[in-house]
Amino acid sequence: MSDLLFFIEVSLAGLGSGALLSLTALAFVLIYKATRVINLAVGETLMMGGYFFFALAAGMSLPVWIAIPLAIAGGGLIGAIVERGIIRRMLGESPISVFMVTVGLGSVLVGLVEFIWGTDPRSLPDFMGSAPIFIGEVYVSRKIAISFVVAAVVIAIFLVLFRYWRGGVALRATATDQAAAYSCGINVPGVFSLAWIIGCGTAAGAGMLLGQIGGIAPTMGAFGLSALVVVIVGGLDSVAGALIAGLFIGLVEAWTGTYLGGEYKLVFTFGILILMLMIRPYGLFGTTEIERL
């Protein structure tokens, strides 16, 4: 019986991690759906969210309820600056050129963090508490449980907004056909900016949740690589795919890390990525595109 309880505890921890992966993957999906740009700097934007909160809550001693929205706004500001100052100027360039710009952006953000805060890991001011949560006899980390609930609520809100909010409809229309969106009077450049702002703000929020669990460090942007696997497995343009694939990858990493060793987590994660690219390159829920040469 104890083995079963342990398995359930590991699985619940994996679902909590998977929810954060889904939330981070959502940032990838939002930006890609609107602009067809794979922003590889999402992981570093996540990192910046954690450091923004640290600077506001610990450095400036602001209340948590003020520091959290300001840190999210800081992530959105990064998205606005990058989209308006860099990405929009590269319209018409090859996709690989834009992709490499996001790679360079990630390195710049890491260098900026190391210059300002150094390379040592830091702990964020605790705003979740540490009292354990029990579901029957099963122990669940309070921070992981709260992170799971927050991520689930945010993703649910996004799903509703995509369906009913005017901006969500404009985003879906732009993602489907930019020329048709222009002809319908949709401000396509504005949609691009909105997608980058919301996407980077979402990543910054995920960074605060992740920082609450394991602290912050300049290397935490590597979390974005696992989120990129989630996006590719679920589908680059599918919000539902990001949710389902995130939970799946979170479970796989928790099981392999616990029963086989932490060194096998990435082996299985990227093994799934390679298998998915071979079998279904557009992901489980992604839109299949056919190109004729």
mmCIF file of N, CA, C and O in Angstrom, residues 161-258:
data_model
loop_
_atom_site.group_PDB
_atom_site.id
_atom_site.type_symbol
_atom_site.label_atom_id
_atom_site.label_comp_id
_atom_site.label_asym_id
_atom_site.label_seq_id
_atom_site.Cartn_x
_atom_site.Cartn_y
_atom_site.Cartn_z
ATOM 1 N N LEU A 161 -11.293 33.098 -23.298
ATOM 2 C CA LEU A 161 -11.037 34.344 -24.016
ATOM 3 C C LEU A 161 -10.858 34.107 -25.510
ATOM 4 O O LEU A 161 -11.338 34.896 -26.335
ATOM 5 N N PHE A 162 -10.159 33.034 -25.874
ATOM 6 C CA PHE A 162 -9.984 32.716 -27.290
ATOM 7 C C PHE A 162 -11.331 32.491 -27.973
ATOM 8 O O PHE A 162 -11.498 32.784 -29.148
ATOM 9 N N ARG A 163 -12.275 31.955 -27.199
ATOM 10 C CA ARG A 163 -13.567 31.614 -27.788
ATOM 11 C C ARG A 163 -14.512 32.806 -27.867
ATOM 12 O O ARG A 163 -15.249 32.964 -28.848
ATOM 13 N N TYR A 164 -14.489 33.683 -26.846
ATOM 14 C CA TYR A 164 -15.530 34.702 -26.753
ATOM 15 C C TYR A 164 -15.017 36.138 -26.800
ATOM 16 O O TYR A 164 -15.762 37.042 -27.186
ATOM 17 N N TRP A 165 -13.787 36.389 -26.355
ATOM 18 C CA TRP A 165 -13.280 37.761 -26.312
ATOM 19 C C TRP A 165 -12.968 38.255 -27.710
ATOM 20 O O TRP A 165 -12.461 37.518 -28.565
ATOM 21 N N ARG A 166 -13.241 39.518 -27.963
ATOM 22 C CA ARG A 166 -13.008 40.088 -29.295
ATOM 23 C C ARG A 166 -11.544 39.981 -29.696
ATOM 24 O O ARG A 166 -11.224 39.672 -30.845
ATOM 25 N N GLY A 167 -10.640 40.257 -28.748
ATOM 26 C CA GLY A 167 -9.214 40.133 -29.036
ATOM 27 C C GLY A 167 -8.812 38.700 -29.338
ATOM 28 O O GLY A 167 -7.956 38.448 -30.195
ATOM 29 N N GLY A 168 -9.436 37.736 -28.641
ATOM 30 C CA GLY A 168 -9.153 36.339 -28.924
ATOM 31 C C GLY A 168 -9.618 35.924 -30.300
ATOM 32 O O GLY A 168 -8.945 35.168 -31.008
ATOM 33 N N VAL A 169 -10.788 36.427 -30.690
ATOM 34 C CA VAL A 169 -11.292 36.141 -32.033
ATOM 35 C C VAL A 169 -10.370 36.742 -33.090
ATOM 36 O O VAL A 169 -10.075 36.108 -34.116
ATOM 37 N N ALA A 170 -9.882 37.976 -32.830
ATOM 38 C CA ALA A 170 -8.952 38.614 -33.767
ATOM 39 C C ALA A 170 -7.662 37.829 -33.870
ATOM 40 O O ALA A 170 -7.090 37.674 -34.953
ATOM 41 N N LEU A 171 -7.202 37.299 -32.735
ATOM 42 C CA LEU A 171 -5.971 36.506 -32.752
ATOM 43 C C LEU A 171 -6.160 35.232 -33.571
ATOM 44 O O LEU A 171 -5.301 34.857 -34.380
ATOM 45 N N ARG A 172 -7.307 34.563 -33.377
ATOM 46 C CA ARG A 172 -7.565 33.341 -34.136
ATOM 47 C C ARG A 172 -7.709 33.637 -35.624
ATOM 48 O O ARG A 172 -7.241 32.868 -36.475
ATOM 49 N N ALA A 173 -8.348 34.760 -35.947
ATOM 50 C CA ALA A 173 -8.510 35.133 -37.354
ATOM 51 C C ALA A 173 -7.166 35.435 -37.993
ATOM 52 O O ALA A 173 -6.886 35.019 -39.123
ATOM 53 N N THR A 174 -6.312 36.151 -37.275
ATOM 54 C CA THR A 174 -4.983 36.480 -37.790
ATOM 55 C C THR A 174 -4.148 35.226 -37.972
ATOM 56 O O THR A 174 -3.404 35.091 -38.954
ATOM 57 N N ALA A 175 -4.267 34.289 -37.030
ATOM 58 C CA ALA A 175 -3.519 33.047 -37.135
ATOM 59 C C ALA A 175 -3.969 32.216 -38.331
ATOM 60 O O ALA A 175 -3.168 31.532 -38.972
ATOM 61 N N THR A 176 -5.258 32.301 -38.663
ATOM 62 C CA THR A 176 -5.792 31.510 -39.774
ATOM 63 C C THR A 176 -5.385 32.090 -41.121
ATOM 64 O O THR A 176 -4.917 31.375 -42.013
ATOM 65 N N ASP A 177 -5.548 33.392 -41.295
ATOM 66 C CA ASP A 177 -5.245 34.033 -42.580
ATOM 67 C C ASP A 177 -5.023 35.519 -42.349
ATOM 68 O O ASP A 177 -5.975 36.263 -42.121
ATOM 69 N N GLN A 178 -3.779 35.957 -42.422
ATOM 70 C CA GLN A 178 -3.473 37.359 -42.143
ATOM 71 C C GLN A 178 -4.097 38.291 -43.177
ATOM 72 O O GLN A 178 -4.605 39.360 -42.834
ATOM 73 N N ALA A 179 -4.060 37.897 -44.435
ATOM 74 C CA ALA A 179 -4.630 38.748 -45.484
ATOM 75 C C ALA A 179 -6.129 38.922 -45.282
ATOM 76 O O ALA A 179 -6.657 40.042 -45.409
ATOM 77 N N ALA A 180 -6.823 37.832 -44.963
ATOM 78 C CA ALA A 180 -8.264 37.920 -44.723
ATOM 79 C C ALA A 180 -8.555 38.763 -43.486
ATOM 80 O O ALA A 180 -9.536 39.513 -43.453
ATOM 81 N N ALA A 181 -7.686 38.653 -42.456
ATOM 82 C CA ALA A 181 -7.873 39.453 -41.252
ATOM 83 C C ALA A 181 -7.736 40.943 -41.573
ATOM 84 O O ALA A 181 -8.517 41.768 -41.092
ATOM 85 N N TYR A 182 -6.744 41.295 -42.410
ATOM 86 C CA TYR A 182 -6.586 42.686 -42.853
ATOM 87 C C TYR A 182 -7.856 43.168 -43.554
ATOM 88 O O TYR A 182 -8.346 44.277 -43.310
ATOM 89 N N SER A 183 -8.386 42.341 -44.436
ATOM 90 C CA SER A 183 -9.551 42.740 -45.227
ATOM 91 C C SER A 183 -10.792 42.926 -44.366
ATOM 92 O O SER A 183 -11.720 43.644 -44.747
ATOM 93 N N CYS A 184 -10.823 42.281 -43.191
ATOM 94 C CA CYS A 184 -11.959 42.416 -42.276
ATOM 95 C C CYS A 184 -11.785 43.582 -41.312
ATOM 96 O O CYS A 184 -12.624 43.780 -40.423
ATOM 97 N N GLY A 185 -10.709 44.333 -41.474
ATOM 98 C CA GLY A 185 -10.492 45.495 -40.632
ATOM 99 C C GLY A 185 -9.752 45.225 -39.344
ATOM 100 O O GLY A 185 -9.696 46.090 -38.458
ATOM 101 N N ILE A 186 -9.177 44.035 -39.198
ATOM 102 C CA ILE A 186 -8.430 43.697 -37.980
ATOM 103 C C ILE A 186 -7.051 44.336 -38.039
ATOM 104 O O ILE A 186 -6.372 44.278 -39.068
ATOM 105 N N ASN A 187 -6.648 44.947 -36.954
ATOM 106 C CA ASN A 187 -5.324 45.561 -36.851
ATOM 107 C C ASN A 187 -4.300 44.451 -36.611
ATOM 108 O O ASN A 187 -3.993 44.120 -35.457
ATOM 109 N N VAL A 188 -3.780 43.885 -37.678
ATOM 110 C CA VAL A 188 -2.890 42.728 -37.559
ATOM 111 C C VAL A 188 -1.607 43.058 -36.784
ATOM 112 O O VAL A 188 -1.212 42.293 -35.902
ATOM 113 N N PRO A 189 -0.926 44.182 -37.070
ATOM 114 C CA PRO A 189 0.253 44.512 -36.249
ATOM 115 C C PRO A 189 -0.085 44.641 -34.766
ATOM 116 O O PRO A 189 0.704 44.263 -33.897
ATOM 117 N N GLY A 190 -1.270 45.175 -34.482
ATOM 118 C CA GLY A 190 -1.696 45.269 -33.091
ATOM 119 C C GLY A 190 -1.898 43.902 -32.464
ATOM 120 O O GLY A 190 -1.595 43.689 -31.285
ATOM 121 N N VAL A 191 -2.412 42.960 -33.251
ATOM 122 C CA VAL A 191 -2.585 41.588 -32.769
ATOM 123 C C VAL A 191 -1.224 40.962 -32.491
ATOM 124 O O VAL A 191 -1.040 40.241 -31.498
ATOM 125 N N PHE A 192 -0.250 41.236 -33.377
ATOM 126 C CA PHE A 192 1.114 40.736 -33.149
ATOM 127 C C PHE A 192 1.646 41.218 -31.792
ATOM 128 O O PHE A 192 2.168 40.440 -30.999
ATOM 129 N N SER A 193 1.499 42.527 -31.544
ATOM 130 C CA SER A 193 1.988 43.089 -30.287
ATOM 131 C C SER A 193 1.256 42.487 -29.098
ATOM 132 O O SER A 193 1.869 42.153 -28.074
ATOM 133 N N LEU A 194 -0.061 42.341 -29.230
ATOM 134 C CA LEU A 194 -0.857 41.769 -28.149
ATOM 135 C C LEU A 194 -0.405 40.358 -27.819
ATOM 136 O O LEU A 194 -0.283 39.982 -26.648
ATOM 137 N N ALA A 195 -0.137 39.559 -28.859
ATOM 138 C CA ALA A 195 0.299 38.178 -28.637
ATOM 139 C C ALA A 195 1.629 38.125 -27.909
ATOM 140 O O ALA A 195 1.822 37.318 -26.985
ATOM 141 N N TRP A 196 2.569 38.989 -28.296
ATOM 142 C CA TRP A 196 3.870 39.007 -27.636
ATOM 143 C C TRP A 196 3.759 39.499 -26.196
ATOM 144 O O TRP A 196 4.414 38.959 -25.290
ATOM 145 N N ILE A 197 2.938 40.497 -25.965
ATOM 146 C CA ILE A 197 2.775 41.022 -24.604
ATOM 147 C C ILE A 197 2.154 39.970 -23.689
ATOM 148 O O ILE A 197 2.650 39.695 -22.589
ATOM 149 N N ILE A 198 1.056 39.370 -24.143
ATOM 150 C CA ILE A 198 0.383 38.367 -23.315
ATOM 151 C C ILE A 198 1.255 37.125 -23.153
ATOM 152 O O ILE A 198 1.358 36.559 -22.053
ATOM 153 N N GLY A 199 1.910 36.701 -24.234
ATOM 154 C CA GLY A 199 2.753 35.510 -24.163
ATOM 155 C C GLY A 199 3.906 35.685 -23.194
ATOM 156 O O GLY A 199 4.159 34.816 -22.347
ATOM 157 N N CYS A 200 4.611 36.796 -23.283
ATOM 158 C CA CYS A 200 5.755 37.027 -22.388
ATOM 159 C C CYS A 200 5.298 37.305 -20.962
ATOM 160 O O CYS A 200 5.979 36.913 -20.003
ATOM 161 N N GLY A 201 4.147 37.961 -20.794
ATOM 162 C CA GLY A 201 3.597 38.145 -19.457
ATOM 163 C C GLY A 201 3.232 36.821 -18.812
ATOM 164 O O GLY A 201 3.450 36.610 -17.609
ATOM 165 N N THR A 202 2.681 35.904 -19.617
ATOM 166 C CA THR A 202 2.356 34.561 -19.115
ATOM 167 C C THR A 202 3.612 33.819 -18.694
ATOM 168 O O THR A 202 3.646 33.162 -17.641
ATOM 169 N N ALA A 203 4.666 33.920 -19.501
ATOM 170 C CA ALA A 203 5.931 33.266 -19.154
ATOM 171 C C ALA A 203 6.499 33.837 -17.858
ATOM 172 O O ALA A 203 7.017 33.099 -17.011
ATOM 173 N N ALA A 204 6.398 35.156 -17.677
ATOM 174 C CA ALA A 204 6.894 35.777 -16.447
ATOM 175 C C ALA A 204 6.124 35.278 -15.231
ATOM 176 O O ALA A 204 6.708 35.025 -14.168
ATOM 177 N N GLY A 205 4.808 35.113 -15.377
ATOM 178 C CA GLY A 205 4.011 34.569 -14.286
ATOM 179 C C GLY A 205 4.419 33.145 -13.946
ATOM 180 O O GLY A 205 4.516 32.777 -12.766
ATOM 181 N N ALA A 206 4.673 32.339 -14.969
ATOM 182 C CA ALA A 206 5.140 30.966 -14.737
ATOM 183 C C ALA A 206 6.484 30.973 -14.029
ATOM 184 O O ALA A 206 6.766 30.096 -13.199
ATOM 185 N N GLY A 207 7.324 31.959 -14.334
ATOM 186 C CA GLY A 207 8.628 32.063 -13.688
ATOM 187 C C GLY A 207 8.513 32.311 -12.199
ATOM 188 O O GLY A 207 9.303 31.779 -11.399
ATOM 189 N N MET A 208 7.537 33.117 -11.792
ATOM 190 C CA MET A 208 7.337 33.346 -10.357
ATOM 191 C C MET A 208 6.886 32.076 -9.652
ATOM 192 O O MET A 208 7.342 31.760 -8.549
ATOM 193 N N LEU A 209 5.975 31.331 -10.286
ATOM 194 C CA LEU A 209 5.515 30.074 -9.689
ATOM 195 C C LEU A 209 6.658 29.072 -9.591
ATOM 196 O O LEU A 209 6.838 28.413 -8.556
ATOM 197 N N LEU A 210 7.440 28.961 -10.663
ATOM 198 C CA LEU A 210 8.575 28.038 -10.651
ATOM 199 C C LEU A 210 9.609 28.462 -9.618
ATOM 200 O O LEU A 210 10.200 27.615 -8.933
ATOM 201 N N GLY A 211 9.831 29.767 -9.485
ATOM 202 C CA GLY A 211 10.787 30.267 -8.510
ATOM 203 C C GLY A 211 10.351 30.007 -7.088
ATOM 204 O O GLY A 211 11.190 29.810 -6.195
ATOM 205 N N GLN A 212 9.042 30.001 -6.839
ATOM 206 C CA GLN A 212 8.548 29.682 -5.505
ATOM 207 C C GLN A 212 8.876 28.241 -5.114
ATOM 208 O O GLN A 212 9.129 27.933 -3.956
ATOM 209 N N ILE A 213 8.884 27.359 -6.096
ATOM 210 C CA ILE A 213 9.120 25.943 -5.819
ATOM 211 C C ILE A 213 10.606 25.644 -5.663
ATOM 212 O O ILE A 213 11.022 24.980 -4.717
ATOM 213 N N GLY A 214 11.418 26.123 -6.587
ATOM 214 C CA GLY A 214 12.831 25.740 -6.583
ATOM 215 C C GLY A 214 13.822 26.881 -6.527
ATOM 216 O O GLY A 214 15.024 26.657 -6.676
ATOM 217 N N GLY A 215 13.347 28.116 -6.319
ATOM 218 C CA GLY A 215 14.247 29.252 -6.322
ATOM 219 C C GLY A 215 14.534 29.727 -7.740
ATOM 220 O O GLY A 215 14.065 29.139 -8.720
ATOM 221 N N ILE A 216 15.305 30.799 -7.846
ATOM 222 C CA ILE A 216 15.632 31.363 -9.152
ATOM 223 C C ILE A 216 17.136 31.326 -9.369
ATOM 224 O O ILE A 216 17.920 31.380 -8.429
ATOM 225 N N ALA A 217 17.516 31.215 -10.633
ATOM 226 C CA ALA A 217 18.923 31.191 -11.031
ATOM 227 C C ALA A 217 18.985 31.520 -12.512
ATOM 228 O O ALA A 217 17.998 31.345 -13.243
ATOM 229 N N PRO A 218 20.132 31.996 -13.003
ATOM 230 C CA PRO A 218 20.240 32.300 -14.432
ATOM 231 C C PRO A 218 20.043 31.086 -15.331
ATOM 232 O O PRO A 218 19.785 31.243 -16.524
ATOM 233 N N THR A 219 20.147 29.890 -14.769
ATOM 234 C CA THR A 219 19.990 28.670 -15.580
ATOM 235 C C THR A 219 18.548 28.192 -15.664
ATOM 236 O O THR A 219 18.278 27.210 -16.371
ATOM 237 N N MET A 220 17.618 28.841 -14.972
ATOM 238 C CA MET A 220 16.250 28.327 -14.950
ATOM 239 C C MET A 220 15.554 28.477 -16.296
ATOM 240 O O MET A 220 14.497 27.886 -16.518
ATOM 241 N N GLY A 221 16.152 29.223 -17.215
ATOM 242 C CA GLY A 221 15.589 29.316 -18.560
ATOM 243 C C GLY A 221 15.579 27.997 -19.287
ATOM 244 O O GLY A 221 14.834 27.817 -20.262
ATOM 245 N N ALA A 222 16.388 27.017 -18.803
ATOM 246 C CA ALA A 222 16.397 25.691 -19.420
ATOM 247 C C ALA A 222 15.038 25.010 -19.310
ATOM 248 O O ALA A 222 14.729 24.092 -20.075
ATOM 249 N N PHE A 223 14.219 25.469 -18.365
ATOM 250 C CA PHE A 223 12.854 24.945 -18.234
ATOM 251 C C PHE A 223 12.075 25.155 -19.528
ATOM 252 O O PHE A 223 11.181 24.377 -19.865
ATOM 253 N N GLY A 224 12.444 26.216 -20.244
ATOM 254 C CA GLY A 224 11.770 26.496 -21.509
ATOM 255 C C GLY A 224 12.005 25.429 -22.560
ATOM 256 O O GLY A 224 11.183 25.263 -23.469
ATOM 257 N N LEU A 225 13.134 24.701 -22.469
ATOM 258 C CA LEU A 225 13.378 23.634 -23.436
ATOM 259 C C LEU A 225 12.374 22.503 -23.269
ATOM 260 O O LEU A 225 11.879 21.944 -24.247
ATOM 261 N N SER A 226 12.068 22.145 -22.012
ATOM 262 C CA SER A 226 11.042 21.131 -21.777
ATOM 263 C C SER A 226 9.682 21.630 -22.256
ATOM 264 O O SER A 226 8.881 20.864 -22.796
ATOM 265 N N ALA A 227 9.416 22.939 -22.056
ATOM 266 C CA ALA A 227 8.160 23.506 -22.537
ATOM 267 C C ALA A 227 8.096 23.484 -24.059
ATOM 268 O O ALA A 227 7.018 23.289 -24.640
ATOM 269 N N LEU A 228 9.249 23.662 -24.720
ATOM 270 C CA LEU A 228 9.273 23.589 -26.181
ATOM 271 C C LEU A 228 8.936 22.178 -26.649
ATOM 272 O O LEU A 228 8.240 21.997 -27.654
ATOM 273 N N VAL A 229 9.404 21.176 -25.905
ATOM 274 C CA VAL A 229 9.029 19.788 -26.217
ATOM 275 C C VAL A 229 7.517 19.629 -26.099
ATOM 276 O O VAL A 229 6.872 18.994 -26.945
ATOM 277 N N VAL A 230 6.946 20.211 -25.050
ATOM 278 C CA VAL A 230 5.496 20.149 -24.855
ATOM 279 C C VAL A 230 4.766 20.737 -26.049
ATOM 280 O O VAL A 230 3.790 20.175 -26.556
ATOM 281 N N VAL A 231 5.241 21.893 -26.517
ATOM 282 C CA VAL A 231 4.599 22.574 -27.635
ATOM 283 C C VAL A 231 4.649 21.717 -28.896
ATOM 284 O O VAL A 231 3.657 21.590 -29.630
ATOM 285 N N ILE A 232 5.792 21.113 -29.167
ATOM 286 C CA ILE A 232 5.940 20.305 -30.379
ATOM 287 C C ILE A 232 5.098 19.035 -30.288
ATOM 288 O O ILE A 232 4.482 18.606 -31.264
ATOM 289 N N VAL A 233 5.053 18.427 -29.100
ATOM 290 C CA VAL A 233 4.243 17.218 -28.935
ATOM 291 C C VAL A 233 2.755 17.545 -29.035
ATOM 292 O O VAL A 233 1.987 16.844 -29.695
ATOM 293 N N GLY A 234 2.324 18.635 -28.387
ATOM 294 C CA GLY A 234 0.911 18.989 -28.411
ATOM 295 C C GLY A 234 0.473 19.657 -29.689
ATOM 296 O O GLY A 234 -0.684 19.535 -30.094
ATOM 297 N N GLY A 235 1.379 20.380 -30.346
ATOM 298 C CA GLY A 235 1.036 21.136 -31.551
ATOM 299 C C GLY A 235 1.357 22.596 -31.348
ATOM 300 O O GLY A 235 0.901 23.204 -30.365
ATOM 301 N N LEU A 236 2.123 23.170 -32.258
ATOM 302 C CA LEU A 236 2.604 24.533 -32.096
ATOM 303 C C LEU A 236 1.482 25.571 -32.034
ATOM 304 O O LEU A 236 1.666 26.649 -31.492
ATOM 305 N N ASP A 237 0.327 25.248 -32.585
ATOM 306 C CA ASP A 237 -0.752 26.230 -32.626
ATOM 307 C C ASP A 237 -1.975 25.777 -31.842
ATOM 308 O O ASP A 237 -3.082 26.245 -32.079
ATOM 309 N N SER A 238 -1.792 24.871 -30.879
ATOM 310 C CA SER A 238 -2.923 24.324 -30.141
ATOM 311 C C SER A 238 -2.790 24.606 -28.646
ATOM 312 O O SER A 238 -1.865 24.111 -28.001
ATOM 313 N N VAL A 239 -3.720 25.391 -28.104
ATOM 314 C CA VAL A 239 -3.731 25.655 -26.670
ATOM 315 C C VAL A 239 -4.089 24.385 -25.903
ATOM 316 O O VAL A 239 -3.467 24.054 -24.887
ATOM 317 N N ALA A 240 -5.097 23.655 -26.395
ATOM 318 C CA ALA A 240 -5.477 22.399 -25.745
ATOM 319 C C ALA A 240 -4.332 21.396 -25.799
ATOM 320 O O ALA A 240 -4.095 20.641 -24.843
ATOM 321 N N GLY A 241 -3.593 21.393 -26.909
ATOM 322 C CA GLY A 241 -2.448 20.502 -27.029
ATOM 323 C C GLY A 241 -1.371 20.820 -26.011
ATOM 324 O O GLY A 241 -0.744 19.919 -25.440
ATOM 325 N N ALA A 242 -1.143 22.114 -25.757
ATOM 326 C CA ALA A 242 -0.159 22.518 -24.751
ATOM 327 C C ALA A 242 -0.562 22.018 -23.370
ATOM 328 O O ALA A 242 0.278 21.560 -22.584
ATOM 329 N N LEU A 243 -1.850 22.078 -23.064
ATOM 330 C CA LEU A 243 -2.343 21.621 -21.771
ATOM 331 C C LEU A 243 -2.146 20.120 -21.605
ATOM 332 O O LEU A 243 -1.554 19.658 -20.619
ATOM 333 N N ILE A 244 -2.601 19.344 -22.566
ATOM 334 C CA ILE A 244 -2.543 17.883 -22.452
ATOM 335 C C ILE A 244 -1.109 17.381 -22.505
ATOM 336 O O ILE A 244 -0.677 16.552 -21.690
ATOM 337 N N ALA A 245 -0.331 17.888 -23.453
ATOM 338 C CA ALA A 245 1.063 17.444 -23.573
ATOM 339 C C ALA A 245 1.885 17.859 -22.358
ATOM 340 O O ALA A 245 2.781 17.124 -21.924
ATOM 341 N N GLY A 246 1.599 19.034 -21.771
ATOM 342 C CA GLY A 246 2.325 19.471 -20.590
ATOM 343 C C GLY A 246 2.127 18.527 -19.421
ATOM 344 O O GLY A 246 3.087 18.149 -18.729
ATOM 345 N N LEU A 247 0.884 18.123 -19.186
ATOM 346 C CA LEU A 247 0.605 17.183 -18.102
ATOM 347 C C LEU A 247 1.269 15.829 -18.378
ATOM 348 O O LEU A 247 1.811 15.198 -17.453
ATOM 349 N N PHE A 248 1.253 15.407 -19.631
ATOM 350 C CA PHE A 248 1.866 14.125 -19.991
ATOM 351 C C PHE A 248 3.376 14.164 -19.772
ATOM 352 O O PHE A 248 3.946 13.249 -19.147
ATOM 353 N N ILE A 249 4.021 15.208 -20.265
ATOM 354 C CA ILE A 249 5.482 15.316 -20.094
ATOM 355 C C ILE A 249 5.837 15.456 -18.618
ATOM 356 O O ILE A 249 6.837 14.894 -18.142
ATOM 357 N N GLY A 250 5.024 16.187 -17.859
ATOM 358 C CA GLY A 250 5.274 16.316 -16.426
ATOM 359 C C GLY A 250 5.228 14.970 -15.721
ATOM 360 O O GLY A 250 6.077 14.680 -14.856
ATOM 361 N N LEU A 251 4.276 14.133 -16.084
ATOM 362 C CA LEU A 251 4.184 12.798 -15.497
ATOM 363 C C LEU A 251 5.379 11.938 -15.892
ATOM 364 O O LEU A 251 5.970 11.248 -15.051
ATOM 365 N N VAL A 252 5.750 11.984 -17.167
ATOM 366 C CA VAL A 252 6.881 11.179 -17.635
ATOM 367 C C VAL A 252 8.161 11.572 -16.907
ATOM 368 O O VAL A 252 8.928 10.708 -16.457
ATOM 369 N N GLU A 253 8.399 12.874 -16.769
ATOM 370 C CA GLU A 253 9.616 13.329 -16.094
ATOM 371 C C GLU A 253 9.606 12.942 -14.615
ATOM 372 O O GLU A 253 10.645 12.574 -14.051
ATOM 373 N N ALA A 254 8.440 13.028 -13.983
ATOM 374 C CA ALA A 254 8.358 12.653 -12.563
ATOM 375 C C ALA A 254 8.611 11.158 -12.380
ATOM 376 O O ALA A 254 9.356 10.757 -11.474
ATOM 377 N N TRP A 255 8.007 10.340 -13.223
ATOM 378 C CA TRP A 255 8.189 8.890 -13.096
ATOM 379 C C TRP A 255 9.622 8.476 -13.385
ATOM 380 O O TRP A 255 10.212 7.702 -12.633
ATOM 381 N N THR A 256 10.184 8.969 -14.474
ATOM 382 C CA THR A 256 11.551 8.567 -14.828
ATOM 383 C C THR A 256 12.564 9.108 -13.825
ATOM 384 O O THR A 256 13.516 8.412 -13.453
ATOM 385 N N GLY A 257 12.365 10.347 -13.371
ATOM 386 C CA GLY A 257 13.291 10.927 -12.401
ATOM 387 C C GLY A 257 13.273 10.201 -11.071
ATOM 388 O O GLY A 257 14.306 10.069 -10.407
ATOM 389 N N THR A 258 12.104 9.703 -10.680
ATOM 390 C CA THR A 258 11.978 9.033 -9.386
ATOM 391 C C THR A 258 12.443 7.585 -9.448
ATOM 392 O O THR A 258 13.185 7.120 -8.570
#
